[in-house]
């Protein structure tokens, strides 16, 4: 994927510039107010860091709100933030530019969420990659695993626990506070998981037709079957053969809703919906927060409402 490779190359090129701006030695790891500086790669990791770190940390996010995070490019100032952070929280394989900056500037001060939970394989629907080689290229870029782990509240809770431990190593004076906040967050995530499990137990349909193959973890956790129109990044143009297959699948299972996400054009989902006589609805993969006043929990609960309606689940 050209844009993905360009992102990684751009990050490497910026590292030299950033070394001048940021000194690149990590010595300025404490914020001016004494807080622990934490740089996060994208929203779900920012949310965890802020909830667990509380007022002991100063958190910044490398992906601006409303921005598609897969192909984020870092400017010299951002690479400088990575170089000077006490801790960089990322998910290896999701954002090549961030991976490049971490590898060169903060390898010993990084928390990789992908290393603390079991990651699922990239292709989670039966048609992925059948028509062309696009998905094989994505698997290579992501190391063969699906990065959208935060959409499973159970795995997300485990990441929270491990992040609290890592923050405690970076700031032992606040380790107990980090642990307590993570425990409270874990309890909230357990409740969210229970809500999903109860609401999705009895549904008329279990085929989840989405514009973006991002819901592998959610589908796996709650015994749904994901049928994705486009690939893991949501940027690929599906072939006519794939559109035909997805439409046939939707008809076979009586799908009444085709889901699209907030950061990608709904046109492909609308095409399938027209073809099969279905409606469209938003299912947010939470890669970048877009709604003012919303957070991880409010978006996940909005997703659950959209699922129960679209799949015909009894309440």
CSV table of C-alpha atoms in Angstrom, one decimal:
chain,number,residue,atom,x,y,z
A,1,UNK,CA,0.0,0.0,0.0
A,2,UNK,CA,1.8,3.1,-1.2
A,3,UNK,CA,0.5,5.5,1.4
A,4,UNK,CA,1.5,3.2,4.2
A,5,UNK,CA,5.0,2.8,2.9
A,6,UNK,CA,5.2,6.5,2.4
A,7,UNK,CA,4.3,7.1,6.0
A,8,UNK,CA,7.1,4.9,7.2
A,9,UNK,CA,9.6,6.5,4.9
A,10,UNK,CA,8.5,10.0,5.9
A,11,UNK,CA,8.9,9.1,9.6
A,12,UNK,CA,12.4,7.9,9.1
A,13,UNK,CA,13.3,11.1,7.2
A,14,UNK,CA,11.9,13.3,10.0
A,15,UNK,CA,13.9,11.6,12.7
A,16,UNK,CA,17.0,13.5,11.8
A,17,UNK,CA,15.2,16.8,11.9
A,18,UNK,CA,13.6,15.8,15.2
A,19,UNK,CA,16.9,15.0,16.8
A,20,UNK,CA,17.8,18.7,16.5
A,21,UNK,CA,14.5,19.9,17.9
A,22,UNK,CA,14.2,17.4,20.7
A,23,UNK,CA,17.8,16.4,21.5
A,24,UNK,CA,16.6,12.8,21.2
A,25,UNK,CA,18.0,11.7,24.6
A,26,UNK,CA,14.8,11.5,26.6
A,27,UNK,CA,16.2,13.7,29.3
A,28,UNK,CA,13.3,16.1,29.2
A,29,UNK,CA,10.8,13.3,30.1
A,30,UNK,CA,9.1,15.1,33.0
A,31,UNK,CA,6.6,17.9,32.1
A,32,UNK,CA,7.3,21.4,33.4
A,33,UNK,CA,4.7,20.8,36.2
A,34,UNK,CA,6.3,17.6,37.3
A,35,UNK,CA,3.9,15.2,35.6
A,36,UNK,CA,5.0,12.1,33.7
A,37,UNK,CA,4.9,12.8,30.0
A,38,UNK,CA,3.1,10.1,28.0
A,39,UNK,CA,2.8,10.1,24.2
A,40,UNK,CA,0.1,7.9,22.8
A,41,UNK,CA,-0.3,6.8,19.2
A,42,UNK,CA,-4.1,7.1,18.8
A,43,UNK,CA,-7.3,7.5,20.7
A,44,UNK,CA,-8.0,4.2,22.5
A,45,UNK,CA,-4.5,4.3,23.9
A,46,UNK,CA,-4.9,7.9,24.9
A,47,UNK,CA,-8.1,7.1,26.7
A,48,UNK,CA,-6.4,4.3,28.7
A,49,UNK,CA,-3.4,6.5,29.6
A,50,UNK,CA,-5.6,9.4,30.8
A,51,UNK,CA,-7.9,7.2,32.8
A,52,UNK,CA,-5.1,5.3,34.5
A,53,UNK,CA,-2.6,8.1,34.8
A,54,UNK,CA,-5.0,10.7,36.2
A,55,UNK,CA,-3.4,13.9,37.3
A,56,UNK,CA,0.0,12.3,37.6
A,57,UNK,CA,0.5,12.2,33.8
A,58,UNK,CA,0.5,14.7,30.9
A,59,UNK,CA,-0.8,12.8,27.9
A,60,UNK,CA,-0.5,13.8,24.2
A,61,UNK,CA,-1.9,12.0,21.2
A,62,UNK,CA,0.0,11.7,17.9
A,63,UNK,CA,-3.3,11.3,15.9
A,64,UNK,CA,-5.5,14.3,15.8
A,65,UNK,CA,-9.3,13.9,16.5
A,66,UNK,CA,-11.2,12.8,13.5
A,67,UNK,CA,-8.1,11.7,11.6
A,68,UNK,CA,-7.8,8.3,10.1
A,69,UNK,CA,-4.9,6.8,12.1
A,70,UNK,CA,-3.7,3.9,9.9
A,71,UNK,CA,-1.6,6.2,7.7
A,72,UNK,CA,-0.7,9.0,10.1
A,73,UNK,CA,2.5,10.9,9.3
A,74,UNK,CA,4.6,12.5,12.0
A,75,UNK,CA,6.0,16.0,11.7
A,76,UNK,CA,9.4,16.9,13.3
A,77,UNK,CA,7.7,18.3,16.5
A,78,UNK,CA,5.8,15.1,17.0
A,79,UNK,CA,8.9,12.9,16.5
A,80,UNK,CA,10.5,15.2,19.1
A,81,UNK,CA,7.6,14.4,21.5
A,82,UNK,CA,8.3,10.7,21.0
A,83,UNK,CA,12.1,11.3,21.7
A,84,UNK,CA,11.4,13.2,24.9
A,85,UNK,CA,8.5,11.2,26.4
A,86,UNK,CA,9.0,9.2,29.5
A,87,UNK,CA,6.6,6.6,28.0
A,88,UNK,CA,5.3,6.1,24.5
A,89,UNK,CA,2.1,4.0,24.3
A,90,UNK,CA,1.6,2.4,20.8
A,91,UNK,CA,0.4,-0.7,19.0
A,92,UNK,CA,3.1,-2.1,16.8
A,93,UNK,CA,2.0,-2.7,13.2
A,94,UNK,CA,-0.9,-0.3,13.2
A,95,UNK,CA,0.9,2.9,12.3
A,96,UNK,CA,4.2,2.5,10.5
A,97,UNK,CA,5.3,6.1,11.0
A,98,UNK,CA,4.9,5.7,14.8
A,99,UNK,CA,6.7,2.4,14.8
A,100,UNK,CA,9.6,4.0,13.0
A,101,UNK,CA,9.8,6.8,15.5
A,102,UNK,CA,9.6,4.5,18.5
A,103,UNK,CA,12.2,2.2,17.1
A,104,UNK,CA,14.7,5.0,16.6
A,105,UNK,CA,13.9,7.4,19.4
A,106,UNK,CA,12.1,5.6,22.3
A,107,UNK,CA,12.6,1.8,22.0
A,108,UNK,CA,13.5,1.5,25.7
A,109,UNK,CA,10.6,3.8,26.8
A,110,UNK,CA,7.7,2.2,24.8
A,111,UNK,CA,4.7,0.2,25.8
A,112,UNK,CA,3.4,-1.9,22.9
A,113,UNK,CA,-0.2,-3.0,23.6
A,114,UNK,CA,0.1,-5.7,21.0
A,115,UNK,CA,2.6,-7.6,23.2
A,116,UNK,CA,0.4,-8.0,26.3
A,117,UNK,CA,-2.7,-9.7,24.8
A,118,UNK,CA,-3.4,-12.4,22.3
A,119,UNK,CA,-3.8,-10.8,18.9
A,120,UNK,CA,-6.2,-12.3,16.3
A,121,UNK,CA,-5.3,-13.1,12.7
A,122,UNK,CA,-5.8,-10.3,10.1
A,123,UNK,CA,-8.4,-12.0,7.9
A,124,UNK,CA,-11.6,-12.7,9.9
A,125,UNK,CA,-14.2,-13.1,7.2
A,126,UNK,CA,-14.5,-15.9,4.7
A,127,UNK,CA,-14.1,-13.7,1.6
A,128,UNK,CA,-11.1,-11.6,2.6
A,129,UNK,CA,-8.4,-11.6,-0.1
A,130,UNK,CA,-10.2,-13.9,-2.5
A,131,UNK,CA,-10.5,-11.5,-5.3
A,132,UNK,CA,-7.0,-9.9,-5.4
A,133,UNK,CA,-3.8,-9.5,-3.4
A,134,UNK,CA,-4.7,-6.3,-1.5
A,135,UNK,CA,-5.4,-8.1,1.8
A,136,UNK,CA,-2.2,-10.0,1.6
A,137,UNK,CA,-0.3,-6.7,1.4
A,138,UNK,CA,-2.2,-5.6,4.5
A,139,UNK,CA,-1.3,-8.7,6.4
A,140,UNK,CA,2.4,-8.1,5.6
A,141,UNK,CA,2.1,-4.5,6.8
A,142,UNK,CA,0.5,-5.6,10.1
A,143,UNK,CA,2.5,-8.7,10.7
A,144,UNK,CA,-0.5,-10.9,10.0
A,145,UNK,CA,-2.6,-9.7,13.0
A,146,UNK,CA,-5.6,-7.5,13.3
A,147,UNK,CA,-4.8,-4.4,15.3
A,148,UNK,CA,-8.3,-3.4,16.4
A,149,UNK,CA,-8.0,-5.2,19.8
A,150,UNK,CA,-9.6,-2.4,21.8
A,151,UNK,CA,-13.1,-3.3,20.4
A,152,UNK,CA,-13.0,-6.4,22.7
A,153,UNK,CA,-13.6,-5.0,26.2
A,154,UNK,CA,-12.0,-8.1,27.8
A,155,UNK,CA,-8.7,-7.7,26.0
A,156,UNK,CA,-8.8,-3.9,26.4
A,157,UNK,CA,-9.1,-4.4,30.2
A,158,UNK,CA,-6.0,-6.6,30.2
A,159,UNK,CA,-4.1,-3.9,28.3
A,160,UNK,CA,-5.2,-1.4,31.0
A,161,UNK,CA,-3.8,-3.6,33.7
A,162,UNK,CA,-0.5,-4.0,32.0
A,163,UNK,CA,-0.3,-0.3,31.2
A,164,UNK,CA,-0.8,0.5,34.8
A,165,UNK,CA,2.2,-1.7,35.7
A,166,UNK,CA,4.3,0.0,33.0
A,167,UNK,CA,3.3,3.4,34.3
A,168,UNK,CA,4.2,2.3,37.8
A,169,UNK,CA,7.7,1.4,36.6
A,170,UNK,CA,8.2,4.8,35.1
A,171,UNK,CA,6.8,6.6,38.1
A,172,UNK,CA,7.0,4.4,41.3
A,173,UNK,CA,5.7,7.1,43.5
A,174,UNK,CA,2.3,6.9,41.9
A,175,UNK,CA,2.3,3.1,41.2
A,176,UNK,CA,-0.5,2.4,43.7
A,177,UNK,CA,-2.7,5.1,42.2
A,178,UNK,CA,-2.2,3.7,38.7
A,179,UNK,CA,-3.1,0.2,39.9
A,180,UNK,CA,-6.2,1.5,41.7
A,181,UNK,CA,-7.4,3.4,38.6
A,182,UNK,CA,-6.8,0.5,36.3
A,183,UNK,CA,-8.8,-1.8,38.6
A,184,UNK,CA,-11.7,0.7,38.5
A,185,UNK,CA,-11.5,0.9,34.8
A,186,UNK,CA,-11.3,-2.9,34.5
A,187,UNK,CA,-14.6,-3.1,36.5
A,188,UNK,CA,-16.2,-0.7,34.1
A,189,UNK,CA,-15.0,-2.8,31.1
A,190,UNK,CA,-16.3,-5.9,32.7
A,191,UNK,CA,-19.7,-4.3,32.9
A,192,UNK,CA,-19.6,-3.2,29.3
A,193,UNK,CA,-18.7,-6.8,28.3
A,194,UNK,CA,-21.7,-8.1,30.3
A,195,UNK,CA,-24.0,-5.6,28.5
A,196,UNK,CA,-22.7,-6.7,25.1
A,197,UNK,CA,-23.0,-10.4,26.0
A,198,UNK,CA,-26.5,-10.1,27.3
A,199,UNK,CA,-27.8,-7.9,24.4
A,200,UNK,CA,-26.2,-10.0,21.6
A,201,UNK,CA,-27.2,-13.4,23.0
A,202,UNK,CA,-30.5,-13.7,21.0
A,203,UNK,CA,-30.4,-12.0,17.7
A,204,UNK,CA,-32.3,-12.8,14.5
A,205,UNK,CA,-29.2,-12.4,12.5
A,206,UNK,CA,-25.5,-12.9,13.4
A,207,UNK,CA,-23.9,-11.8,10.1
A,208,UNK,CA,-22.2,-8.4,10.6
A,209,UNK,CA,-21.8,-6.7,7.2
A,210,UNK,CA,-19.4,-3.8,7.5
A,211,UNK,CA,-17.7,-1.4,5.1
A,212,UNK,CA,-14.4,-1.8,7.0
A,213,UNK,CA,-13.0,-5.2,8.2
A,214,UNK,CA,-12.3,-3.8,11.7
A,215,UNK,CA,-14.7,-5.8,13.9
A,216,UNK,CA,-12.9,-9.1,14.1
A,217,UNK,CA,-12.4,-8.9,17.9
A,218,UNK,CA,-15.9,-7.8,18.6
A,219,UNK,CA,-17.4,-10.5,16.4
A,220,UNK,CA,-15.2,-13.2,17.9
A,221,UNK,CA,-16.0,-12.2,21.5
A,222,UNK,CA,-19.8,-12.2,20.9
A,223,UNK,CA,-20.1,-15.0,18.4
A,224,UNK,CA,-20.9,-12.9,15.4
A,225,UNK,CA,-19.7,-13.4,11.8
A,226,UNK,CA,-18.0,-10.4,10.2
A,227,UNK,CA,-18.4,-9.8,6.4
A,228,UNK,CA,-16.2,-6.9,5.4
A,229,UNK,CA,-16.7,-5.0,2.2
A,230,UNK,CA,-13.2,-3.4,2.2
A,231,UNK,CA,-10.0,-4.3,4.0
A,232,UNK,CA,-8.5,-3.6,7.4
A,233,UNK,CA,-7.7,0.0,6.6
A,234,UNK,CA,-11.0,0.9,5.0
A,235,UNK,CA,-9.2,2.5,2.1
A,236,UNK,CA,-9.2,-0.2,-0.5
A,237,UNK,CA,-11.6,-0.1,-3.4
A,238,UNK,CA,-13.4,-3.4,-3.4
A,239,UNK,CA,-13.5,-5.3,-6.7
A,240,UNK,CA,-16.8,-6.0,-8.5
A,241,UNK,CA,-16.4,-9.6,-7.5
A,242,UNK,CA,-16.1,-8.8,-3.9
A,243,UNK,CA,-19.1,-6.5,-3.9
A,244,UNK,CA,-21.1,-9.3,-5.6
A,245,UNK,CA,-20.0,-11.8,-3.0
A,246,UNK,CA,-20.9,-9.5,-0.1
A,247,UNK,CA,-24.2,-8.6,-1.6
A,248,UNK,CA,-25.0,-12.3,-2.0
A,249,UNK,CA,-24.0,-13.0,1.6
A,250,UNK,CA,-26.2,-10.2,2.8
A,251,UNK,CA,-29.2,-11.5,0.9
A,252,UNK,CA,-28.6,-15.1,2.0
A,253,UNK,CA,-28.7,-14.0,5.7
A,254,UNK,CA,-31.5,-11.4,5.3
A,255,UNK,CA,-29.3,-8.5,6.4
A,256,UNK,CA,-31.3,-5.4,7.0
A,257,UNK,CA,-28.4,-3.1,7.9
A,258,UNK,CA,-25.1,-2.5,6.3
A,259,UNK,CA,-22.7,-0.8,8.7
A,260,UNK,CA,-20.2,2.0,7.8
A,261,UNK,CA,-17.7,3.8,10.0
A,262,UNK,CA,-17.3,7.5,10.9
A,263,UNK,CA,-13.9,8.1,9.2
A,264,UNK,CA,-14.5,6.4,5.9
A,265,UNK,CA,-16.9,7.4,3.1
A,266,UNK,CA,-20.2,5.5,3.3
A,267,UNK,CA,-20.6,5.2,-0.4
A,268,UNK,CA,-19.6,1.5,-0.7
A,269,UNK,CA,-21.9,0.5,2.2
A,270,UNK,CA,-24.7,2.5,0.5
A,271,UNK,CA,-24.1,0.7,-2.7
A,272,UNK,CA,-24.5,-2.7,-1.1
A,273,UNK,CA,-27.5,-1.5,0.9
A,274,UNK,CA,-29.3,-0.4,-2.3
A,275,UNK,CA,-28.4,-3.6,-3.9
A,276,UNK,CA,-30.0,-5.8,-1.2
A,277,UNK,CA,-32.7,-3.4,0.0
A,278,UNK,CA,-31.1,-2.7,3.4
A,279,UNK,CA,-30.5,0.4,5.4
A,280,UNK,CA,-27.1,1.8,6.6
A,281,UNK,CA,-26.0,2.6,10.1
A,282,UNK,CA,-22.8,3.8,11.8
A,283,UNK,CA,-20.6,1.3,13.6
A,284,UNK,CA,-17.6,3.2,15.0
A,285,UNK,CA,-14.3,1.3,15.2
A,286,UNK,CA,-13.1,4.0,17.7
A,287,UNK,CA,-9.8,4.6,15.8
A,288,UNK,CA,-10.2,8.3,16.2
A,289,UNK,CA,-12.8,10.0,18.4
A,290,UNK,CA,-15.1,12.4,16.4
A,291,UNK,CA,-18.0,13.3,18.6
A,292,UNK,CA,-17.7,16.2,21.1
A,293,UNK,CA,-18.3,15.0,24.6
A,294,UNK,CA,-18.1,11.3,23.7
A,295,UNK,CA,-15.6,8.8,25.0
A,296,UNK,CA,-14.8,5.1,24.6
A,297,UNK,CA,-17.7,4.0,26.7
A,298,UNK,CA,-20.3,6.2,25.1
A,299,UNK,CA,-19.2,5.2,21.6
A,300,UNK,CA,-19.1,1.5,22.5
A,301,UNK,CA,-22.7,1.7,23.9
A,302,UNK,CA,-23.8,3.6,20.8
A,303,UNK,CA,-22.3,0.7,18.8
A,304,UNK,CA,-24.2,-1.8,20.9
A,305,UNK,CA,-27.5,0.0,20.2
A,306,UNK,CA,-26.8,0.0,16.5
A,307,UNK,CA,-26.0,-3.7,16.6
A,308,UNK,CA,-29.1,-4.7,18.5
A,309,UNK,CA,-31.3,-2.8,16.1
A,310,UNK,CA,-29.6,-4.0,12.9
A,311,UNK,CA,-29.3,-7.6,14.0
A,312,UNK,CA,-32.8,-7.8,15.3
A,313,UNK,CA,-31.7,-8.7,18.9
A,314,UNK,CA,-34.4,-9.0,21.6
A,315,UNK,CA,-34.0,-6.7,24.6
